[in-house]
Coordinates of C-alpha atoms in Angstrom, one line a residue:
Chain J
M1 CA -7.4 6.0 6.2
S2 CA -10.0 3.6 8.3
S3 CA -11.3 0.7 5.6
I4 CA -9.9 -0.2 1.8
D5 CA -13.4 -1.5 0.8
A6 CA -16.6 0.2 1.7
L7 CA -18.3 -2.7 0.6
R8 CA -16.5 -5.2 2.5
D9 CA -17.0 -4.0 5.7
P10 CA -19.9 -4.5 7.4
N11 CA -19.7 -8.3 6.8
P12 CA -16.0 -9.7 8.0
S13 CA -17.6 -12.8 6.7
G14 CA -15.9 -13.8 3.4
P15 CA -18.2 -16.2 1.2
A16 CA -21.1 -14.2 2.1
F17 CA -19.4 -11.0 1.2
I18 CA -18.4 -12.4 -2.2
R19 CA -22.5 -14.1 -2.9
H20 CA -23.7 -10.2 -1.7
I21 CA -20.9 -8.3 -4.5
G22 CA -22.0 -11.2 -6.9
A23 CA -25.0 -10.5 -6.9
G24 CA -24.4 -6.9 -6.9
N25 CA -22.4 -7.5 -10.0
V26 CA -24.5 -9.7 -12.2
I27 CA -27.8 -7.0 -12.0
L28 CA -24.9 -4.5 -12.7
A29 CA -23.9 -6.3 -15.5
V30 CA -27.8 -7.0 -17.0
L31 CA -28.0 -4.1 -16.6
L32 CA -25.2 -2.7 -18.8
I33 CA -26.0 -5.7 -21.7
L34 CA -29.7 -4.6 -21.8
Y35 CA -28.5 -0.2 -21.8
P36 CA -28.6 -0.6 -25.7
A37 CA -31.9 -1.2 -26.3
V38 CA -33.5 1.6 -24.4
A39 CA -30.5 4.5 -25.5
S40 CA -30.3 6.0 -29.0
D41 CA -26.9 6.4 -30.4
F42 CA -25.7 9.3 -28.9
F43 CA -26.4 8.0 -25.5
L44 CA -24.6 4.6 -26.4
T45 CA -21.2 6.9 -28.0
Q46 CA -21.0 10.2 -26.5
I47 CA -22.3 9.1 -23.3
G48 CA -21.8 4.8 -22.0
G49 CA -19.0 5.4 -23.9
Y50 CA -17.7 8.2 -22.8
T51 CA -18.6 7.3 -19.3
L52 CA -16.8 4.1 -19.5
I53 CA -13.2 5.5 -21.2
F54 CA -12.8 7.9 -18.8
G55 CA -14.0 5.7 -15.7
M56 CA -11.3 3.6 -16.6
I57 CA -9.0 6.3 -16.6
A58 CA -10.1 7.6 -13.2
L59 CA -10.1 3.8 -12.1
S60 CA -6.2 3.8 -12.7
L61 CA -6.0 6.3 -10.5
M62 CA -7.9 5.3 -7.3
L63 CA -6.4 1.7 -8.1
L64 CA -2.9 4.0 -7.4
A65 CA -4.5 6.3 -4.9
G66 CA -7.3 4.5 -3.1
Y67 CA -5.2 1.5 -2.4
G68 CA -1.3 2.8 -2.5
G69 CA -1.9 6.5 -1.4
M70 CA -0.6 7.7 -4.4
V71 CA -2.3 10.7 -5.9
S72 CA -1.3 11.1 -9.4
L73 CA -2.0 13.9 -11.6
A74 CA -0.3 12.0 -15.0
Q75 CA -3.0 9.6 -16.3
I76 CA -3.1 11.2 -18.6
T77 CA 0.0 11.5 -19.7
V78 CA 0.0 8.2 -19.4
V79 CA -3.4 7.8 -21.5
G80 CA -0.9 9.9 -24.1
V81 CA 1.5 7.7 -24.4
A82 CA -1.3 4.8 -25.8
G83 CA -3.0 7.4 -27.5
Y84 CA 0.4 8.9 -29.6
S85 CA 1.3 4.7 -29.6
V86 CA -1.9 4.1 -31.4
A87 CA -1.1 7.1 -34.3
I88 CA 2.4 6.9 -34.9
F89 CA 2.3 2.6 -35.2
G90 CA -1.2 2.1 -37.0
E91 CA -2.4 3.9 -39.0
N92 CA -3.4 7.7 -39.6
S93 CA -4.4 10.6 -42.1
S94 CA -2.0 13.2 -40.9
D95 CA 1.3 12.2 -43.4
V96 CA 3.5 12.0 -40.8
M97 CA 4.6 8.3 -38.8
G98 CA 1.5 5.8 -38.9
F99 CA 4.0 2.6 -39.7
G100 CA 0.0 0.7 -40.5
W101 CA 0.8 -2.4 -38.0
P102 CA -2.1 -3.9 -37.7
W103 CA -4.3 -3.3 -34.2
W104 CA -3.7 -7.0 -32.4
I105 CA 0.2 -5.8 -32.8
Y106 CA -0.2 -2.1 -32.4
V107 CA -3.0 -2.0 -28.9
P108 CA -0.3 -4.5 -26.9
V109 CA 2.6 -2.3 -27.8
A110 CA 0.5 0.6 -27.0
V111 CA -0.3 -0.2 -23.3
L112 CA 3.1 -1.6 -22.6
F113 CA 4.5 1.5 -23.4
A114 CA 1.5 3.1 -21.5
A115 CA 2.8 0.9 -18.2
I116 CA 6.5 1.0 -18.6
A117 CA 6.1 5.3 -19.2
S118 CA 3.1 4.5 -16.1
A119 CA 6.5 2.4 -14.2
L120 CA 9.2 5.5 -14.9
I121 CA 6.6 8.2 -13.7
G122 CA 6.5 6.3 -10.7
L123 CA 9.7 5.6 -10.1
I124 CA 10.6 9.1 -9.7
A125 CA 7.0 9.4 -7.7
V126 CA 7.4 7.0 -5.5
R127 CA 10.4 8.5 -3.5
T128 CA 7.6 11.3 -2.8
E129 CA 4.9 11.7 -0.6
G130 CA 1.2 13.4 -0.4
I131 CA 1.7 16.5 -1.7
Y132 CA 4.9 16.4 -3.4
T133 CA 3.6 13.3 -5.5
I134 CA 1.0 15.4 -7.2
M135 CA 3.5 18.2 -7.3
I136 CA 6.0 15.8 -9.2
T137 CA 3.2 14.1 -11.5
L138 CA 1.6 17.3 -12.2
A139 CA 5.5 18.4 -13.3
V140 CA 5.6 15.3 -15.6
A141 CA 2.1 16.2 -17.3
T142 CA 2.8 19.8 -18.0
A143 CA 6.1 18.9 -19.1
A144 CA 4.8 16.1 -21.4
F145 CA 2.1 18.3 -22.5
Y146 CA 4.6 20.8 -24.3
F147 CA 7.0 18.6 -25.1
A148 CA 3.7 17.3 -27.5
Q149 CA 3.0 20.4 -28.9
Q150 CA 6.4 21.7 -29.3
N151 CA 7.8 18.5 -31.4
Y152 CA 7.0 17.5 -34.5
T153 CA 8.9 14.8 -35.4
L154 CA 7.5 12.3 -33.3
F155 CA 4.8 14.4 -31.8
N156 CA 3.4 16.1 -35.3
G157 CA 3.2 19.3 -32.7
F158 CA -0.2 21.5 -32.4
P159 CA -2.7 19.2 -34.5
G160 CA -1.2 16.0 -32.9
Y161 CA -2.8 12.9 -35.4
A162 CA -5.8 12.7 -37.1
G163 CA -7.9 9.5 -38.9
L164 CA -7.3 6.5 -36.0
R165 CA -10.3 4.2 -36.1
A166 CA -10.9 1.0 -34.2
P167 CA -10.6 -1.5 -37.0
E168 CA -12.9 -4.1 -38.6
V169 CA -12.4 -7.2 -36.5
F170 CA -14.5 -10.4 -37.0
G171 CA -16.6 -9.1 -40.0
V172 CA -18.0 -6.2 -37.3
N173 CA -17.2 -2.6 -37.6
W174 CA -16.5 -1.7 -34.2
R175 CA -16.6 2.1 -35.1
D176 CA -20.0 1.6 -35.2
P177 CA -21.8 2.8 -32.1
L178 CA -23.0 -0.3 -30.4
P179 CA -20.2 -3.1 -31.0
F180 CA -17.7 0.2 -29.5
Y181 CA -20.7 0.4 -26.8
Y182 CA -19.8 -3.3 -26.1
L183 CA -16.0 -3.3 -26.4
C184 CA -15.6 -0.2 -24.3
L185 CA -18.1 -2.7 -22.0
G186 CA -16.3 -5.3 -21.7
T187 CA -12.5 -4.2 -21.6
A188 CA -14.2 -1.5 -18.2
S189 CA -15.6 -5.0 -16.9
I190 CA -12.6 -6.4 -17.1
C191 CA -10.5 -4.2 -15.9
Y192 CA -13.3 -3.0 -13.0
A193 CA -12.9 -7.8 -11.8
A194 CA -9.5 -7.6 -11.8
V195 CA -9.3 -4.4 -9.8
L196 CA -11.9 -5.6 -7.6
Y197 CA -10.0 -9.6 -7.8
G198 CA -6.5 -7.9 -6.8
A199 CA -7.6 -5.8 -3.9
Q200 CA -8.1 -9.0 -2.1
S201 CA -4.3 -10.6 -3.6
T202 CA -1.5 -11.2 -1.9
F203 CA 0.1 -7.6 -3.5
G204 CA -3.5 -5.7 -3.2
L205 CA -3.2 -6.7 0.5
T206 CA 0.5 -5.0 -0.1
L207 CA 0.5 -2.6 -1.7
Q208 CA -2.9 -1.1 1.1
A209 CA -0.7 -2.1 4.1
T210 CA 2.6 0.1 2.3
R211 CA -0.1 2.5 2.5
D212 CA -1.0 2.0 6.0
N213 CA 2.5 2.3 7.5
Q214 CA 5.2 1.8 4.7
R215 CA 8.1 1.7 7.8
R216 CA 6.1 -1.6 9.4
M217 CA 6.5 -3.1 5.5
R218 CA 9.9 -3.0 5.0
A219 CA 9.8 -4.3 8.5
I220 CA 8.6 -6.9 7.6
G221 CA 10.7 -8.0 4.7
Y222 CA 8.9 -5.7 2.2
N223 CA 11.5 -3.6 -1.1
T224 CA 8.4 -1.5 -0.3
T225 CA 9.8 1.3 -3.7
A226 CA 9.6 -1.9 -6.0
H227 CA 5.9 -2.9 -5.4
K228 CA 4.8 0.5 -5.5
V229 CA 6.2 0.7 -8.8
F230 CA 4.7 -1.7 -10.0
A231 CA 2.0 -0.8 -8.9
W232 CA 2.3 2.1 -11.3
F233 CA 2.8 -0.3 -13.7
L234 CA -1.1 -2.0 -13.6
S235 CA -2.4 1.5 -13.2
G236 CA -0.5 2.3 -16.2
A237 CA -1.6 -0.6 -17.8
I238 CA -5.2 0.0 -17.5
A239 CA -5.1 3.7 -18.2
G240 CA -2.8 2.2 -21.7
L241 CA -6.3 0.2 -22.7
A242 CA -8.3 3.3 -22.0
G243 CA -6.7 5.7 -24.2
V244 CA -6.5 2.8 -26.6
L245 CA -10.3 3.3 -27.1
L246 CA -10.6 6.9 -26.3
V247 CA -8.2 7.6 -29.6
W248 CA -10.0 5.0 -31.3
F249 CA -13.0 6.9 -30.2
Q250 CA -12.5 10.4 -30.8
G251 CA -10.5 9.8 -33.9
R252 CA -7.3 11.9 -33.4
I253 CA -5.1 12.8 -30.7
S254 CA -3.6 16.5 -29.6
P255 CA -1.9 18.1 -27.2
G256 CA -5.1 19.6 -25.5
T257 CA -6.4 15.6 -24.9
I258 CA -3.3 15.2 -22.3
G259 CA -2.9 18.6 -21.7
V260 CA -3.4 19.9 -17.5
G261 CA -7.0 20.5 -17.8
A262 CA -7.8 17.1 -18.8
A263 CA -5.6 15.5 -16.1
V264 CA -7.3 17.7 -14.0
N265 CA -10.5 16.6 -14.9
I266 CA -9.2 12.8 -13.7
L267 CA -9.0 13.6 -10.8
I268 CA -12.4 15.3 -10.3
I269 CA -13.7 12.0 -11.6
A270 CA -11.9 9.5 -9.5
V271 CA -12.9 11.6 -6.1
I272 CA -16.5 13.2 -7.3
G273 CA -17.0 9.2 -7.3
G274 CA -14.8 7.9 -4.4
L275 CA -12.2 6.2 -4.0
R276 CA -12.4 3.4 -1.5
H277 CA -13.8 1.0 -4.2
P278 CA -13.4 0.4 -8.2
I279 CA -16.8 1.4 -8.4
G280 CA -16.7 4.9 -7.5
P281 CA -14.6 6.1 -10.1
F282 CA -17.5 4.9 -12.8
L283 CA -19.9 7.3 -11.1
G284 CA -17.8 9.9 -11.1
S285 CA -17.4 9.4 -14.5
I286 CA -21.1 9.1 -15.0
L287 CA -22.1 12.5 -13.1
V288 CA -18.9 14.5 -15.2
V289 CA -19.4 13.2 -18.7
M290 CA -23.7 14.0 -18.0
M291 CA -22.7 17.3 -16.6
Q292 CA -20.2 18.0 -19.6
T293 CA -23.0 16.7 -22.2
F294 CA -25.9 18.5 -20.5
A295 CA -24.5 21.4 -18.5
I296 CA -24.3 23.5 -21.6
D297 CA -28.3 23.3 -21.6
I298 CA -28.8 24.1 -19.0
V299 CA -26.7 26.8 -17.5
G300 CA -25.5 27.7 -21.3
A301 CA -22.7 27.6 -22.8
E302 CA -20.5 30.2 -20.5
R303 CA -21.4 28.9 -17.2
F304 CA -21.0 25.3 -17.4
N305 CA -17.8 25.2 -16.0
T306 CA -19.0 26.9 -13.5
L307 CA -22.3 24.2 -12.7
I308 CA -19.8 21.1 -12.6
G309 CA -17.1 22.8 -10.1
L310 CA -20.5 23.8 -7.8
V311 CA -21.6 19.8 -8.0
F312 CA -17.5 18.9 -6.8
L313 CA -18.0 21.7 -4.1
G314 CA -21.2 20.0 -2.8
V315 CA -19.9 16.6 -3.2
V316 CA -17.1 16.9 -1.3
F317 CA -18.6 18.8 1.2
V318 CA -21.7 16.8 1.7
S319 CA -18.7 14.0 1.5
P320 CA -15.4 13.2 1.6
D321 CA -15.7 9.9 0.2
G322 CA -17.1 10.7 -3.0
M323 CA -20.5 9.6 -3.4
L324 CA -19.7 6.3 -2.8
G325 CA -19.6 8.4 1.1
L326 CA -23.3 9.5 0.1
W327 CA -24.5 5.5 -0.4
E328 CA -22.8 5.1 2.7
K329 CA -24.4 7.4 4.1
A330 CA -27.8 6.8 2.5
K331 CA -28.0 2.8 3.3
P332 CA -28.8 3.0 7.2
Y333 CA -31.8 5.1 5.8
L334 CA -32.6 2.5 3.4
K335 CA -31.8 -0.9 4.5
Q336 CA -33.3 -1.8 7.7
N337 CA -30.2 -3.3 9.0
S338 CA -29.5 -0.5 11.6
L339 CA -29.1 -2.3 14.7
R340 CA -25.8 -3.8 13.3
P341 CA -23.0 -3.4 15.8
D342 CA -20.8 -0.1 14.9
P343 CA -17.5 -1.5 14.6
Chain A
M1 CA 11.7 -18.3 35.6
A2 CA 12.7 -20.7 33.4
L3 CA 14.5 -19.0 30.8
L4 CA 17.3 -17.6 33.9
S5 CA 18.4 -21.0 35.0
E6 CA 18.9 -21.9 31.1
N7 CA 21.8 -19.6 30.4
T8 CA 22.0 -20.4 26.7
R9 CA 24.5 -17.4 26.3
L10 CA 26.8 -19.9 27.6
S11 CA 26.0 -22.5 25.8
S12 CA 25.9 -21.0 22.4
T13 CA 28.8 -22.1 19.9
G14 CA 30.8 -18.7 20.0
S15 CA 29.1 -17.5 16.9
Y16 CA 27.2 -13.8 18.3
A17 CA 23.7 -13.3 16.6
L18 CA 24.3 -9.3 16.8
E19 CA 27.4 -7.6 16.7
M20 CA 28.1 -3.3 17.1
D21 CA 31.4 -2.2 17.0
G22 CA 31.6 1.7 17.6
V23 CA 28.5 2.2 16.2
A24 CA 27.3 6.3 16.7
R25 CA 24.5 7.7 15.1
H26 CA 24.0 11.4 14.9
F27 CA 21.2 14.0 14.2
G28 CA 22.5 17.0 12.9
A29 CA 24.6 18.0 17.1
L30 CA 22.9 16.1 18.6
V31 CA 24.3 12.8 19.3
A32 CA 22.0 10.5 20.4
L33 CA 24.4 7.1 19.8
S34 CA 27.9 6.8 20.2
D35 CA 30.5 4.5 20.5
I36 CA 27.9 1.5 21.0
N37 CA 30.0 -1.8 21.3
M38 CA 27.7 -5.4 22.5
K39 CA 27.6 -8.7 21.6
I40 CA 24.9 -10.4 21.8
A41 CA 24.7 -14.5 21.6
A42 CA 22.7 -16.2 19.5
G43 CA 19.8 -17.4 21.5
E44 CA 20.8 -14.4 24.2
R45 CA 18.1 -12.7 26.0
R46 CA 19.2 -9.3 26.6
A47 CA 17.3 -6.5 28.3
V48 CA 18.2 -2.5 27.3
L49 CA 17.1 -0.3 30.3
G50 CA 17.3 3.1 30.3
S51 CA 16.3 6.6 31.1
N52 CA 14.7 8.3 28.3
G53 CA 15.9 9.7 26.0
A54 CA 19.4 6.9 26.6
G55 CA 19.2 6.2 22.9
K56 CA 17.3 2.5 23.2
T57 CA 15.3 3.0 20.5
T58 CA 17.6 4.4 18.5
L59 CA 19.4 1.7 19.0
F60 CA 16.7 -0.7 17.4
N61 CA 16.5 1.6 14.9
A62 CA 20.5 1.7 13.8
V63 CA 20.3 -2.0 13.9
T64 CA 17.4 -3.0 11.8
G65 CA 17.9 -0.3 9.0
D66 CA 15.0 2.3 9.7
F67 CA 18.0 4.3 9.3
D68 CA 21.9 4.4 8.6
C69 CA 24.3 4.3 11.1
T70 CA 26.3 7.7 11.3
Y71 CA 29.8 5.4 12.0
G72 CA 30.3 2.1 13.1
R73 CA 29.8 -1.8 11.4
I74 CA 26.5 -3.8 12.4
R75 CA 26.9 -8.0 12.0
F76 CA 24.2 -10.5 12.3
F77 CA 25.3 -14.2 12.5
G78 CA 28.9 -12.7 11.3
E79 CA 27.5 -10.8 8.1
D80 CA 28.0 -7.3 7.6
I81 CA 24.7 -5.7 7.4
T82 CA 25.2 -1.8 8.0
T83 CA 24.8 -1.0 4.8
I84 CA 21.7 -3.0 3.2
P85 CA 18.7 -2.4 2.9
A86 CA 16.0 -2.6 6.1
H87 CA 13.8 -4.8 4.9
D88 CA 16.8 -7.4 3.3
R89 CA 17.9 -7.5 7.5
I90 CA 14.1 -8.7 8.1
R91 CA 14.9 -11.6 5.6
R92 CA 17.8 -12.6 7.1
G93 CA 16.3 -13.7 10.4
L94 CA 16.4 -10.3 11.9
R95 CA 12.5 -9.0 13.5
R96 CA 11.5 -6.4 15.3
T97 CA 8.6 -4.3 16.9
Y98 CA 7.5 -0.7 18.0
Q99 CA 7.0 1.1 20.9
I100 CA 4.5 3.1 19.3
S101 CA 2.5 0.0 17.1
Q102 CA 3.1 0.4 13.3
L103 CA 0.2 -1.4 11.9
F104 CA -1.9 -2.0 9.1
D105 CA -5.6 -0.1 10.0
G106 CA -6.7 -1.0 6.8
L107 CA -6.5 -4.6 6.7
T108 CA -7.8 -7.2 9.4
I109 CA -5.8 -9.1 11.4
L110 CA -5.5 -11.9 9.8
Q111 CA -4.0 -10.0 7.0
S112 CA -1.3 -8.4 8.5
V113 CA 0.4 -11.1 9.2
Y114 CA -0.5 -13.2 6.8
L115 CA 1.7 -10.2 4.9
A116 CA 3.9 -10.7 7.5
C117 CA 4.7 -14.8 6.3
R118 CA 4.6 -14.2 2.8
G119 CA 7.1 -11.1 3.4
V120 CA 9.8 -13.2 4.5
S121 CA 8.4 -16.3 2.2
R122 CA 9.7 -16.2 -1.0
R123 CA 6.8 -15.5 -2.7
R124 CA 6.3 -12.6 -1.1
F125 CA 4.9 -11.7 -4.6
S126 CA 1.6 -12.6 -5.6
L127 CA -1.2 -11.8 -7.7
L128 CA -3.5 -14.2 -6.8
R129 CA -5.5 -14.4 -3.7
P130 CA -4.4 -16.1 -1.2
R131 CA -6.4 -19.9 -0.7
D132 CA -7.3 -20.3 3.0
R133 CA -5.2 -23.5 3.0
D134 CA -2.2 -21.4 2.0
A135 CA 0.9 -22.2 4.2
N136 CA 1.8 -18.8 5.2
M137 CA -1.8 -18.3 5.7
E138 CA -1.8 -21.3 8.2
Q139 CA 1.2 -19.9 9.8
A140 CA -0.3 -16.7 11.2
R141 CA -2.7 -18.2 12.5
S142 CA -0.3 -20.5 14.7
I143 CA 0.9 -17.1 15.1
L144 CA -2.0 -15.4 16.6
M145 CA -2.7 -18.6 18.5
A146 CA 0.3 -18.2 20.1
V147 CA -0.5 -14.5 20.6
H148 CA -4.1 -14.8 21.9
L149 CA -5.3 -13.1 18.7
Y150 CA -7.2 -16.4 16.9
D151 CA -10.3 -15.6 17.5
D152 CA -10.3 -11.8 16.3
A153 CA -8.5 -12.6 13.2
D154 CA -10.7 -10.7 11.3
L155 CA -11.4 -7.5 13.3
Q156 CA -9.9 -4.5 11.1
V157 CA -6.8 -3.8 13.0
A158 CA -8.0 0.2 13.5
T159 CA -10.9 -1.1 15.8
L160 CA -8.6 -2.7 18.2
S161 CA -8.0 -1.9 21.5
H162 CA -4.4 -0.7 22.7
G163 CA -3.6 -4.1 24.3
R164 CA -4.5 -6.0 21.1
K165 CA -2.4 -3.9 19.0
R166 CA 0.4 -5.2 21.1
Q167 CA -0.5 -8.7 21.0
L168 CA -0.5 -7.8 17.1
E169 CA 3.0 -6.2 16.9
I170 CA 5.0 -9.2 19.2
A171 CA 3.1 -11.2 16.1
F172 CA 5.0 -9.9 13.5
A173 CA 8.3 -10.6 14.8
L174 CA 7.1 -14.5 14.8
A175 CA 6.6 -14.5 11.5
G176 CA 8.6 -16.8 9.6
A177 CA 11.7 -18.0 11.4
P178 CA 13.2 -15.2 13.3
R179 CA 16.7 -15.7 13.8
F180 CA 16.7 -12.9 16.8
I181 CA 14.3 -10.4 17.8
L182 CA 13.9 -7.1 18.7
F183 CA 11.8 -6.5 21.3
D184 CA 10.6 -2.3 21.6
E185 CA 8.9 -1.7 25.0
P186 CA 6.6 -4.8 24.2
A187 CA 4.7 -4.0 27.5
A188 CA 4.2 -0.3 27.6
G189 CA 0.3 0.5 28.2
L190 CA -0.5 -3.0 29.2
S191 CA -2.2 -4.1 32.0
P192 CA -0.8 -6.7 34.5
T193 CA -3.1 -9.1 33.1
E194 CA -1.0 -8.2 29.5
R195 CA 1.8 -8.0 30.9
R196 CA 1.4 -11.9 32.6
D197 CA 0.4 -12.9 28.9
L198 CA 3.5 -11.5 27.2
V199 CA 6.1 -13.2 29.8
A200 CA 4.2 -16.0 29.2
I201 CA 5.1 -14.8 25.9
L202 CA 8.3 -14.7 25.7
G203 CA 9.5 -17.5 27.6
A204 CA 7.6 -20.3 25.5
L205 CA 9.6 -18.7 22.7
P206 CA 12.1 -21.6 21.5
S207 CA 15.9 -21.2 23.1
H208 CA 17.6 -20.9 20.0
I209 CA 15.7 -17.4 19.2
G210 CA 17.6 -14.7 21.2
Y211 CA 16.6 -11.8 21.5
V212 CA 17.1 -8.0 23.0
I213 CA 14.3 -6.0 25.1
I214 CA 13.6 -2.5 26.2
E215 CA 11.1 -2.5 29.2
H216 CA 10.9 0.2 31.5
D217 CA 8.9 -2.4 34.0
L218 CA 11.8 -3.6 35.9
D219 CA 9.9 -6.0 36.9
V220 CA 9.1 -8.1 33.3
A221 CA 12.5 -6.8 31.7
L222 CA 14.8 -8.3 34.9
R223 CA 12.6 -11.4 34.7
V224 CA 12.9 -12.6 31.0
S225 CA 16.0 -11.3 30.1
E226 CA 19.5 -13.2 31.0
Y227 CA 21.7 -10.2 31.0
V228 CA 21.5 -6.4 31.0
S229 CA 23.0 -3.5 28.8
M230 CA 22.4 -0.5 31.0
M231 CA 22.0 2.6 28.8
H232 CA 22.4 6.8 29.5
N233 CA 22.9 10.3 26.9
G234 CA 23.7 7.7 23.9
R235 CA 26.4 5.4 26.0
V236 CA 26.0 1.5 27.1
F237 CA 27.8 2.6 30.5
K238 CA 27.0 -0.5 32.8
E239 CA 26.1 -4.6 31.8
G240 CA 25.8 -7.2 33.8
T241 CA 23.2 -9.8 35.1
P242 CA 19.3 -8.8 36.3
E243 CA 20.8 -9.1 39.6
E244 CA 23.8 -7.0 39.8
I245 CA 21.6 -4.4 37.5
E246 CA 19.5 -5.0 40.2
N247 CA 21.6 -3.6 43.4
D248 CA 24.4 -1.4 41.3
A249 CA 24.1 2.0 42.9
E250 CA 24.8 4.0 40.3
V251 CA 22.2 2.2 38.0
Q252 CA 19.4 2.6 41.0
A253 CA 20.6 6.7 40.8
I254 CA 20.1 7.3 37.2
Y255 CA 17.3 4.9 36.4
L256 CA 14.8 3.9 39.1
G257 CA 15.4 7.5 41.2
D258 CA 13.9 9.0 38.0
G259 CA 10.7 7.4 38.7
H260 CA 10.0 4.7 36.7
G261 CA 10.5 2.4 39.4

């Protein structure tokens, strides 16, 4: 991985880059804020909200994989920790657990639990590298799925929990399509901005340097294990926020939400989008959510997974860096700046 | 060179920067290091010579904690560091460079050296972006000035030439307040001009900073060291001043005879 940040490399002069990215982000923000003016309720929630939520989950993976070089298949498990926390500490209609805490207590608790769970998974996973990290996190995800399915006292087993609702706050019902869309947009924007800022922070540089050369990092005084575990903690906080939104959106959580299929889905979203920049997971999320929603209409209910698989293969075959890589390839043709000296 | 006349080895207060006591390292049945007993005074400049496979780099790895030694004790300024983790040894003032450059391809030169300065400071963990006037950033710039990389500070490490990568390796070793440095073949693959620069950089180090240098190029090694340890088959078999080593028949047979001279 020769460059951290696909959108930064061509122009090493800092302030110009910040202005450039700022402009892009401002346009993006305006478009997303105006999106409800043209979108139906279906497009606001089933497409918009869903894309933002899964984009956040994939972002939590991008943080680990892109900056940290640690590919995790357990992100959906972390989402599940937050989701089940909402069901257990908040209200549900399943007559199991449901402490009925107010949202402003159970949301921070759920996110904190998710972050701690992620850090614990990280504590195990950082002892390994590459494919072994994937295997260990897959094992964690699988174990968590079966445990949730078979445990009734805490997870209510197969049916899981239903009747989970976003609260009414400030007189706004956050379950309604428009407020819920803006809630997702706001949360996703905060996470995206935090990752974008954090990538150039001292911790962000530390993480990327550890990815590039762990041995050297130790030889300049860093306890690399501690830094990596902290990256898992931050990643878990993002996945946890997404988890709270996800169960509010779906109104329920069951073992199926955190199954192996769902775990792989997150990896597909992140890889299709690209792991080199935090916008990648959201691009991948748009494509996958659109396909999952509309592929049935195009190729029928029996073949829609085939279509998704083929598109995935197509993107990865053409560009190993996903949709971000496609953009990088297309840029010289779109702009007249191909005279830029090659790095 | 100035270094030769300035014999800090004898003027030290009797404290040793580095003491190795029966250090050995086995890889399975292979004995890479055996019974190394070395005492290096604070401020001393020592060269370690020996043919390939003599155990020189293994010795460095044992000292810095890149891997544990199988037997023996290592003391750094009197403190037993045999079992403490690598990063804690670095925080105590030990530094090293690698024979094969160990760099961060995704970062720029300045970011790399900034991290090295931060790594040995107490503020090594921060979620904020470093400000331009950050003390560690300033130090990184002055180190880059010293190793002639200042003008390339914003270049991506992956794009650097071999020579620049070797200079960056040196920069890592100068971060913070080094007390003792291990240079592992810093001149490997450098042009004659770059070698002269390297000798000048080593000569310009403050006299209280001692080092051990592994160097195949005798011309460099003997010019930048006050004392020489010869290694062969995992053991130190001869020690002496550069002149003694250069004129030793046994050394010439083993070391100079195999085509490195």
